[in-house]
Coordinates of N, CA and C and ligand atoms in Angstrom, one line a residue:
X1108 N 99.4 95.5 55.2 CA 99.7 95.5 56.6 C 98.4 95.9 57.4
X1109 N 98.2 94.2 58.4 CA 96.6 95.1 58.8 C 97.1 95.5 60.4
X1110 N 97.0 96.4 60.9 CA 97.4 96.3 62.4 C 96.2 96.5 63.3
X1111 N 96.5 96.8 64.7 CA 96.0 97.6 66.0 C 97.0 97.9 66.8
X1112 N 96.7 98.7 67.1 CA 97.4 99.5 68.0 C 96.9 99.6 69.5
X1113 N 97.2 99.2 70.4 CA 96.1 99.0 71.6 C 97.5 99.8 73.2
X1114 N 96.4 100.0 73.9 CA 97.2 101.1 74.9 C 96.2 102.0 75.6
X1115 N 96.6 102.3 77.2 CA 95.2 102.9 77.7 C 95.3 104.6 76.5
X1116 N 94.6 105.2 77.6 CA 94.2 106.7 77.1 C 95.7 107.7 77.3
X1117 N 95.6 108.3 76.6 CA 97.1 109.2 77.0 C 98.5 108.3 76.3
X1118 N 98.4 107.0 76.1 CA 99.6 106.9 75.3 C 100.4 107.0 74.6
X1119 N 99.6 107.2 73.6 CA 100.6 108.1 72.8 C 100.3 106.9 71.4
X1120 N 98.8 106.5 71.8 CA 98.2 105.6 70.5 C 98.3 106.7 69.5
X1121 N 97.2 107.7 69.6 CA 97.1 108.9 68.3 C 98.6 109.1 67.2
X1122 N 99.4 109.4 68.3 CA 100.5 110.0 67.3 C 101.3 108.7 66.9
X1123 N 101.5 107.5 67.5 CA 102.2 105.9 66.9 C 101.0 106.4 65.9
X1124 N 100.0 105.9 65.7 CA 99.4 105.5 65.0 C 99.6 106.1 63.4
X1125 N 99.9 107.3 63.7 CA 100.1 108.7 62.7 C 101.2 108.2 62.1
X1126 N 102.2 108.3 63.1 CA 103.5 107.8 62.1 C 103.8 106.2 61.5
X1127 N 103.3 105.0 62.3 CA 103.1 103.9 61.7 C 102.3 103.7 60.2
X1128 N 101.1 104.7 60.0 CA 99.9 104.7 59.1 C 101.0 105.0 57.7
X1129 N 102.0 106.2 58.4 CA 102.9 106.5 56.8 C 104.0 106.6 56.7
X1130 N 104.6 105.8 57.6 CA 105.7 104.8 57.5 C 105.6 103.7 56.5
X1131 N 104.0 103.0 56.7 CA 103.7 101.6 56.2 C 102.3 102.0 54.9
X1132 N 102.4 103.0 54.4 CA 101.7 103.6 53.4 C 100.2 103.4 53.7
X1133 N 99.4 102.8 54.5 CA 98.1 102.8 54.8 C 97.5 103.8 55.7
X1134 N 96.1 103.7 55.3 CA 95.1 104.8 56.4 C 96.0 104.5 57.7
X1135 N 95.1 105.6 58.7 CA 95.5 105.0 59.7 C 93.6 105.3 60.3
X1136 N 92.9 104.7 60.8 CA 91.8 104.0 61.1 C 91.1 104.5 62.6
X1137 N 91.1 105.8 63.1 CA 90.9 106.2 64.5 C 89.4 106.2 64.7
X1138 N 88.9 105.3 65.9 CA 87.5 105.5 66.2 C 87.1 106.6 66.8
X1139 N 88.1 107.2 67.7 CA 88.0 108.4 68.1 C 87.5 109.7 67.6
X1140 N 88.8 109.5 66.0 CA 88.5 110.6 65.1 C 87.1 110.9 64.8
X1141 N 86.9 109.5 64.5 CA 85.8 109.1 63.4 C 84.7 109.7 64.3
X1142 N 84.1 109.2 65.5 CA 83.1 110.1 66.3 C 83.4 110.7 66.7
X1143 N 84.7 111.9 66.6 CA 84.3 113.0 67.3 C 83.9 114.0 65.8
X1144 N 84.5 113.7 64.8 CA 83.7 114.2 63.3 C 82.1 113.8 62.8
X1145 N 81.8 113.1 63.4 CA 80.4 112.5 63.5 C 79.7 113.5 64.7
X1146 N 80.1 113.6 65.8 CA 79.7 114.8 66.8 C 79.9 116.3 66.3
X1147 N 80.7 116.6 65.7 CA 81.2 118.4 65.0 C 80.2 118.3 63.7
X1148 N 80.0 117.0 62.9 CA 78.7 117.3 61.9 C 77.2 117.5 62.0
X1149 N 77.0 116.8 63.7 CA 75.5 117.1 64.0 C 75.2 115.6 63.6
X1150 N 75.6 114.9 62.8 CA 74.9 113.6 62.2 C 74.1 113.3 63.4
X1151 N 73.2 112.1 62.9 CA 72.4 111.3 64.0 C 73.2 110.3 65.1
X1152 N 74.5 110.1 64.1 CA 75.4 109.3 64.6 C 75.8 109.9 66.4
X1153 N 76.0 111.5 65.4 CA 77.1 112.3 66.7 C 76.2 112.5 67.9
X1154 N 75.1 113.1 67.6 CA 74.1 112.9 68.2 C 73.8 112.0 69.4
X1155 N 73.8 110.4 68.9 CA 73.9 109.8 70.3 C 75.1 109.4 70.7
X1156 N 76.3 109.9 70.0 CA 77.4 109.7 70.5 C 77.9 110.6 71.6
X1157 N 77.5 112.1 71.4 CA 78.3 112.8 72.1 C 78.2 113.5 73.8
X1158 N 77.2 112.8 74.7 CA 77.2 113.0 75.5 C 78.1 111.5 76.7
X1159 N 78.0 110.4 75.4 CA 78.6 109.3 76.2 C 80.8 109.5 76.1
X1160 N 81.0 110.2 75.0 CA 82.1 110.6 75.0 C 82.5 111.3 75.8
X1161 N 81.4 112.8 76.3 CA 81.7 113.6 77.2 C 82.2 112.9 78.2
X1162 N 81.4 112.4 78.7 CA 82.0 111.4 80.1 C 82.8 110.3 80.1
X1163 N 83.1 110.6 79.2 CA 84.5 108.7 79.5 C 84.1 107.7 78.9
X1164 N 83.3 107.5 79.1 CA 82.4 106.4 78.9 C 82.6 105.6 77.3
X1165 N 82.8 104.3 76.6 CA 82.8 104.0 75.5 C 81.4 103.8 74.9
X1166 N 81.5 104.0 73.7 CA 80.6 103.7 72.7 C 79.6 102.3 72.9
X1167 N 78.4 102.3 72.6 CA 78.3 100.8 72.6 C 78.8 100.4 71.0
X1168 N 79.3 98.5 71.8 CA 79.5 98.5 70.3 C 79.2 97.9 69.4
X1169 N 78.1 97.8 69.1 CA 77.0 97.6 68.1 C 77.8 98.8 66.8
X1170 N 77.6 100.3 67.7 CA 77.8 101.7 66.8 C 78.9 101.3 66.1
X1171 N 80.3 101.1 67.2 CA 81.2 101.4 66.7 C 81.5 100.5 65.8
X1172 N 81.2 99.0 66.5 CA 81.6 97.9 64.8 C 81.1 98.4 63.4
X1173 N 79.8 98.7 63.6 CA 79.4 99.4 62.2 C 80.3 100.6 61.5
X1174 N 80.9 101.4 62.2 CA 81.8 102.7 62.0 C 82.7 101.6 61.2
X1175 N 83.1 101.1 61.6 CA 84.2 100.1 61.3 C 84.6 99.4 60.1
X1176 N 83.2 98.6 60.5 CA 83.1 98.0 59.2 C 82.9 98.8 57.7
X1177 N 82.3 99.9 58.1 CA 81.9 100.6 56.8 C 83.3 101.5 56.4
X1178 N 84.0 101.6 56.7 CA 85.4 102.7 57.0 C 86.8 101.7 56.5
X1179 N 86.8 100.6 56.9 CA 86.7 99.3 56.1 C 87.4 99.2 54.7
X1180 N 86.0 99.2 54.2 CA 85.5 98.9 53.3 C 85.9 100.0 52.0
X1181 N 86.2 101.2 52.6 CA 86.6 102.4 51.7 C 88.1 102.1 50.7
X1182 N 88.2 102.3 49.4 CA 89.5 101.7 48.6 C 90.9 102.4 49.4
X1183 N 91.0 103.3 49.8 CA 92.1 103.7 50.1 C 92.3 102.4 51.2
X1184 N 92.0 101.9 52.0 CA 92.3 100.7 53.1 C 92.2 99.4 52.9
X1185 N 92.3 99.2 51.1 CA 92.3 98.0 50.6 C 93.5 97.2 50.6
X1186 N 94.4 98.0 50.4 CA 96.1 97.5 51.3 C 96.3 97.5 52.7
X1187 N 95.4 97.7 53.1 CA 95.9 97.6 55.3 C 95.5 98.6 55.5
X1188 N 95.3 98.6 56.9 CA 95.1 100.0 57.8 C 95.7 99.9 59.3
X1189 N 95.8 101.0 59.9 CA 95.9 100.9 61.0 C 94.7 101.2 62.5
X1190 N 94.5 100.3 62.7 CA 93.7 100.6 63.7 C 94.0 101.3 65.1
X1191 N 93.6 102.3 65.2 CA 93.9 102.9 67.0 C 92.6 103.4 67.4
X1192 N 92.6 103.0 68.7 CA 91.4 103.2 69.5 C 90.2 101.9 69.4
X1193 N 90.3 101.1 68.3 CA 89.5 99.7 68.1 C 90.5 98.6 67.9
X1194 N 90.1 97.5 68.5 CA 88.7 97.3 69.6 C 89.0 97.4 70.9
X1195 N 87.9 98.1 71.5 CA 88.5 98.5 73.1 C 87.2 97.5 73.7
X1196 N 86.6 96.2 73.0 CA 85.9 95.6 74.2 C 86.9 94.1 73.4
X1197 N 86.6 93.0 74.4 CA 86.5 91.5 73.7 C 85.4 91.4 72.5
X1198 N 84.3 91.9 72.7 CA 83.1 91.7 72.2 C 83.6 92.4 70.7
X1199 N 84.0 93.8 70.8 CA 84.5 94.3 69.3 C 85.8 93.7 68.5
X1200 N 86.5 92.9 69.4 CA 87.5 92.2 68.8 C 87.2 91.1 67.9
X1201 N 86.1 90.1 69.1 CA 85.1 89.4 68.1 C 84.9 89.8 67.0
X1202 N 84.0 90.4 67.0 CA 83.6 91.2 66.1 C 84.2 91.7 64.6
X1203 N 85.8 92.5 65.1 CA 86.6 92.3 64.1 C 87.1 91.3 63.1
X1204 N 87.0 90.6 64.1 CA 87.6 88.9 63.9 C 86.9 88.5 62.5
X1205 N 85.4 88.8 62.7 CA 84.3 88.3 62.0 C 84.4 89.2 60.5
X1206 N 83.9 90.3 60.8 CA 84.4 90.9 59.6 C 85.6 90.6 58.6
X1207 N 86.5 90.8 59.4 CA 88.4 90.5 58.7 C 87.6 89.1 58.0
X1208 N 87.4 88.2 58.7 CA 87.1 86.6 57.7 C 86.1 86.8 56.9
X1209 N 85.2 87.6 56.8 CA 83.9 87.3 56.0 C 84.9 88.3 54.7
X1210 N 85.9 88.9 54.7 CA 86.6 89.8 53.5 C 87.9 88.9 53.5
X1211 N 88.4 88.0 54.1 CA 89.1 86.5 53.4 C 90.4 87.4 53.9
X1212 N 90.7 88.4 54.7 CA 91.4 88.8 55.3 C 92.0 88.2 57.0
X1213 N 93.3 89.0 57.7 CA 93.6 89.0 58.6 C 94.2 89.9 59.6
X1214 N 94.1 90.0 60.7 CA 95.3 90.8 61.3 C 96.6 90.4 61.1
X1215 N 97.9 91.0 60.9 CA 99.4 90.8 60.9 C 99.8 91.0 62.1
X1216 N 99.6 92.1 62.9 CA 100.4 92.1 64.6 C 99.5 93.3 65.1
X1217 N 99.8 93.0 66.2 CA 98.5 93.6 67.2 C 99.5 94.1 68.3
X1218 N 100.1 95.7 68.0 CA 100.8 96.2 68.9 C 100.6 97.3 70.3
X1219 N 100.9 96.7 71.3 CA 100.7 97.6 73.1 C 101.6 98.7 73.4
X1220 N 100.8 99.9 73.2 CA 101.9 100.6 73.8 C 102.0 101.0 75.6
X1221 N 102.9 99.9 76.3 CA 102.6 99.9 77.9 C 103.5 101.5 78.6
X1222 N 102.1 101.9 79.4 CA 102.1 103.0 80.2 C 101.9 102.8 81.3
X1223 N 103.0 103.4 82.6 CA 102.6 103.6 83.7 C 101.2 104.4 84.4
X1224 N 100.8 104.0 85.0 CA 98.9 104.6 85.0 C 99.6 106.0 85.0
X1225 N 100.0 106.1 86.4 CA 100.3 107.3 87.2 C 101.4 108.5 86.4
X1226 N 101.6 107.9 85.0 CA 102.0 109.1 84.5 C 101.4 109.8 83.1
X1227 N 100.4 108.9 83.0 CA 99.4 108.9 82.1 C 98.3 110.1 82.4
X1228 N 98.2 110.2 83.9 CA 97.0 111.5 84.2 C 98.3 113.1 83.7
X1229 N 99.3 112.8 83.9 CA 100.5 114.0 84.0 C 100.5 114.5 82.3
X1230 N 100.1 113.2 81.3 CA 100.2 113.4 80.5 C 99.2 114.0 79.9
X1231 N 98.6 113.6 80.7 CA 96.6 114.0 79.7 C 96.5 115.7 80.5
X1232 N 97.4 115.9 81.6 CA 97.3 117.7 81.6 C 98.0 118.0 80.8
X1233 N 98.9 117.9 80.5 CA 100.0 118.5 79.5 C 99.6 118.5 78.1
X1234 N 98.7 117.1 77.3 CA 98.0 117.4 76.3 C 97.1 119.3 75.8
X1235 N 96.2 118.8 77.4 CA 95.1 119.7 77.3 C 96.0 121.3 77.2
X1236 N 97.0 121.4 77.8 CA 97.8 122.9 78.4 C 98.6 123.3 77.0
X1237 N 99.1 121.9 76.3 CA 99.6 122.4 74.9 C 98.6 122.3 73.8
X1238 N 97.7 122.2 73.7 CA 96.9 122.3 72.7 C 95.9 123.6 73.0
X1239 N 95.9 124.6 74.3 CA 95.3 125.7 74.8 C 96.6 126.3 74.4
X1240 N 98.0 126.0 74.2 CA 98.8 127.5 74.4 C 98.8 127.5 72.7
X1241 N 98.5 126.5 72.0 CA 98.9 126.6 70.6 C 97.4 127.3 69.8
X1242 N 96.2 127.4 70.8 CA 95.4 128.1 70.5 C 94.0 127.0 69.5
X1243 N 95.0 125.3 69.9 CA 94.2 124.4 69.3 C 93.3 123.9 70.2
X1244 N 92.0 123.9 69.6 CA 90.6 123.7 70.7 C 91.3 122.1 71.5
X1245 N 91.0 122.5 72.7 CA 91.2 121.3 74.0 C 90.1 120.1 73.8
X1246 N 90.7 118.6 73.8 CA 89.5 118.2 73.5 C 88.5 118.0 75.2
X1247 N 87.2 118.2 74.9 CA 86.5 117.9 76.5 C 86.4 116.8 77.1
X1248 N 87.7 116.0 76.1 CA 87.1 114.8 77.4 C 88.8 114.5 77.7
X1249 N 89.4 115.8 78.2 CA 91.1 115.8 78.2 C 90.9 116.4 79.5
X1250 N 90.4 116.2 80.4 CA 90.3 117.0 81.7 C 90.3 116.0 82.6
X1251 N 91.4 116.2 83.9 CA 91.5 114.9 84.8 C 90.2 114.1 85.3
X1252 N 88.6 115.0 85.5 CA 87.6 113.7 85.8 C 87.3 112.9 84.6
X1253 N 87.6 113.5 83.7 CA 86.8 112.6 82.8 C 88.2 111.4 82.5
X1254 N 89.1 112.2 82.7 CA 89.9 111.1 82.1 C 90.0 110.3 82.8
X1255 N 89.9 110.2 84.2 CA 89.7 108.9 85.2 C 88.5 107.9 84.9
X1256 N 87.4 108.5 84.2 CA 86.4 107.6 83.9 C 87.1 107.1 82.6
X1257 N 87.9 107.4 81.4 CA 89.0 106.9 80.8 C 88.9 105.8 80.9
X1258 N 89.9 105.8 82.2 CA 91.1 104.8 82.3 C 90.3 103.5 83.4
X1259 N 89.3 104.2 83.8 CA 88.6 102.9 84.8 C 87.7 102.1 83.2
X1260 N 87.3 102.6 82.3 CA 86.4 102.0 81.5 C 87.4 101.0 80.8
X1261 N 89.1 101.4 80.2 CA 90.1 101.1 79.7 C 90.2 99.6 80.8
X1262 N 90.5 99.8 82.3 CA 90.9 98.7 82.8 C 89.7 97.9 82.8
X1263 N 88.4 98.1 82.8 CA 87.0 97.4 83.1 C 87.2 96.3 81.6
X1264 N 87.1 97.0 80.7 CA 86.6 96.6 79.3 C 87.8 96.4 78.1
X1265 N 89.0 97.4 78.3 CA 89.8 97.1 77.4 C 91.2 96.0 77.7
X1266 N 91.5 96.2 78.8 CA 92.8 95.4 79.5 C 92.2 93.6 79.3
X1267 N 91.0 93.4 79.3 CA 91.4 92.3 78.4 C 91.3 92.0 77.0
X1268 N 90.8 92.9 76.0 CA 91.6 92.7 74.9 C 93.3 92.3 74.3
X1269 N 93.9 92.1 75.5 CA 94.9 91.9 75.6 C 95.1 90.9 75.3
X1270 N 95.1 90.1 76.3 CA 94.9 88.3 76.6 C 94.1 87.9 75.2
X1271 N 93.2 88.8 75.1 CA 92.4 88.3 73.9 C 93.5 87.8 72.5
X1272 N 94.4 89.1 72.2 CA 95.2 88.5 71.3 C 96.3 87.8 71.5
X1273 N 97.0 88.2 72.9 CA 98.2 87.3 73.2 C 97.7 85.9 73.0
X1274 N 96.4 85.2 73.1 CA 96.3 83.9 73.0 C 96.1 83.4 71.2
X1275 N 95.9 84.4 70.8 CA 96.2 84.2 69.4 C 97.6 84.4 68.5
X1276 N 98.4 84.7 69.6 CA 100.1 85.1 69.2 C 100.3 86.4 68.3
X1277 N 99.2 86.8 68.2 CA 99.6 88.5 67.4 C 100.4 89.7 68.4
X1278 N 100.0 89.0 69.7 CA 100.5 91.0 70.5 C 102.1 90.9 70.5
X1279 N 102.7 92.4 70.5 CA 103.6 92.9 70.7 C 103.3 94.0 71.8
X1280 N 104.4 93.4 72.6 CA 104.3 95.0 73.9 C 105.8 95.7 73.5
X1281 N 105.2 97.0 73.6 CA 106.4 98.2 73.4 C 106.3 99.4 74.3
X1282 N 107.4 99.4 75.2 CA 107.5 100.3 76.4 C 107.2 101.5 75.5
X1283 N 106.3 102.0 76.3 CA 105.7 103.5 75.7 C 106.3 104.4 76.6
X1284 N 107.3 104.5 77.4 CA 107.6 105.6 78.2 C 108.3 105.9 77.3
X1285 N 109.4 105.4 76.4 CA 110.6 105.6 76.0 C 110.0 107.0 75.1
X1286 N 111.4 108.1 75.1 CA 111.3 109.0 73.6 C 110.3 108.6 73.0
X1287 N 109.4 109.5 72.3 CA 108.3 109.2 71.0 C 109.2 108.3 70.4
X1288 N 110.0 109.4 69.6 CA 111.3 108.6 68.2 C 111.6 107.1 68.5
X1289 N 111.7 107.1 70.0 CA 112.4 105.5 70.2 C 111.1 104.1 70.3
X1290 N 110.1 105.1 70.9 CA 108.8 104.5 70.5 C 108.7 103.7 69.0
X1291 N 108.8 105.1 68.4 CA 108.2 104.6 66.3 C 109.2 103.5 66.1
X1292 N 110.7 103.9 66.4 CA 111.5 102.7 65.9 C 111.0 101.5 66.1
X1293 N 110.8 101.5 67.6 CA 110.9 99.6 68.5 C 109.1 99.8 67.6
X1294 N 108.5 99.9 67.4 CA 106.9 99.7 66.8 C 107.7 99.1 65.3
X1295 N 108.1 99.8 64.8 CA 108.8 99.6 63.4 C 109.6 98.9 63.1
X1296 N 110.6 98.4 63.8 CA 110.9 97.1 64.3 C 110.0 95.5 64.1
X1297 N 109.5 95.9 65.0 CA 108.5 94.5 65.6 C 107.9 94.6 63.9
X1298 N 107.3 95.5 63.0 CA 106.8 95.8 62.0 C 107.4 94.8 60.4
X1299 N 109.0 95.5 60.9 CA 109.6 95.2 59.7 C 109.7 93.1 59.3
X1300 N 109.5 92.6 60.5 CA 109.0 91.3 60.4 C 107.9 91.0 59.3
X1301 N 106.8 91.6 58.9 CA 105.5 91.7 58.7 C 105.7 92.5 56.9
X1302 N 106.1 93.6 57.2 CA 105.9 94.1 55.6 C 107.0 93.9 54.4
Ligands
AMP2361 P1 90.0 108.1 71.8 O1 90.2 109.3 70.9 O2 90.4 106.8 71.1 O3 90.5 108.3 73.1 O4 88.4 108.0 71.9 C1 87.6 109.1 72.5 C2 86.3 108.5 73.0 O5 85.5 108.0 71.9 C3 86.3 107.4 74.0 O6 86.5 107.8 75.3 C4 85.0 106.7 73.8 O7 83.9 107.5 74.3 C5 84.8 106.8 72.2 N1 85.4 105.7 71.5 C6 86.5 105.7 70.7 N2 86.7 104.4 70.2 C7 85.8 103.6 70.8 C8 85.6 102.2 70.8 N3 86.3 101.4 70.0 N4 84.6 101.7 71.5 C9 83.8 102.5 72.3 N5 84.0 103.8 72.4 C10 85.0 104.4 71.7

């Protein structure tokens, strides 16, 4: 099962993604993760990654396809993965596209988790407030300015990766307001077609 998971900032990509990844026995594939452990190692990677994170701002993606591709490639993801947080341009989707064919592979479904903007900033304080009362480090780019640079880069650069796969027939949209739980089902759902 190869997926994506696509959805602005604050949806609630991270944790679908968590429970789809082992539900359907595969990695689950976060670019996110990936450079902000690339930033906490010092690498060269994190390095020039971590001031563009600071601010909102995406990766270029030259970086991130490479993250990708190489992450890939690792045997645990030889059965599927799930992707969250990639591809957040057309150009990385491309890109995807390219790779997946050059390993004689495909995507299976390409699922949206749809969020109202305006309740997405409500969500991204509440992140930051529970992850300070649980004593777990806040991430710095969970604070309402940066998260508005977020969601303007999300509407600039990611909102058409949408169109991008609906013209290929892979997207599913799945109201992301609902219950988490009711969330994983209707994802699992649309899923159970596929595995
Ligand atoms: P996330 O955890 O998915 O919200 O990603 C956190 C930050 O990592 C983003 O705000 C970007 O700076 C960077 N990032 C993650 N994935 C990508 C991507 N596919 N392309 C560019 N930048 C990315």
């Amino acid at each position: 099962m190869r997926l994506v998971l696509l959805g602005p900032p604050g949806a609630g990509k991270g944790t679908q993604a968590t429970r789809i990844a082992k539900r359907f026995a595969v990695p689950q594939l976060s670019t996110g993760d990936m450079l902000r452990e690339a930033v906490a190692s010092g690498s060269v990677l994190g390095a020039h990654v971590k001031d563009i994170m600071e601010r909102g701002d995406l990766v270029p993606d030259d970086v991130v396809i490479a993250v990708v591709a190489d992450r890939m490639d690792h045997l645990d993801a030889a059965n599927g993965f799930v992707l969250d947080g990639f591809p957040r341009t057309v150009a990385q989707a491309e890109a995807l596209d390219r790779e997946l064919a050059a390993r004689g592979i495909g995507l299976d479904a390409v699922l949206e988790l749809e969020v109202d903007e305006d309740v997405l900033l409500v969500r991204i304080k509440g992140r930051a407030e529970e992850a300070g009362k649980k004593g777990q480090p806040v991430r710095r780019d969970d604070n309402p300015e940066v998260f508005k640079a977020r969601l303007k880069a999300y509407r600039a650069q990611t909102a058409p990766v949408t169109e991008y796969y609906r013209s290929q027939g892979l997207l599913h949209i799945v109201d992301g307001l609902q219950p988490i739980d009711l969330v994983t089902e209707e994802l699992a759902e649309v899923l159970s077609a596929f595995a």
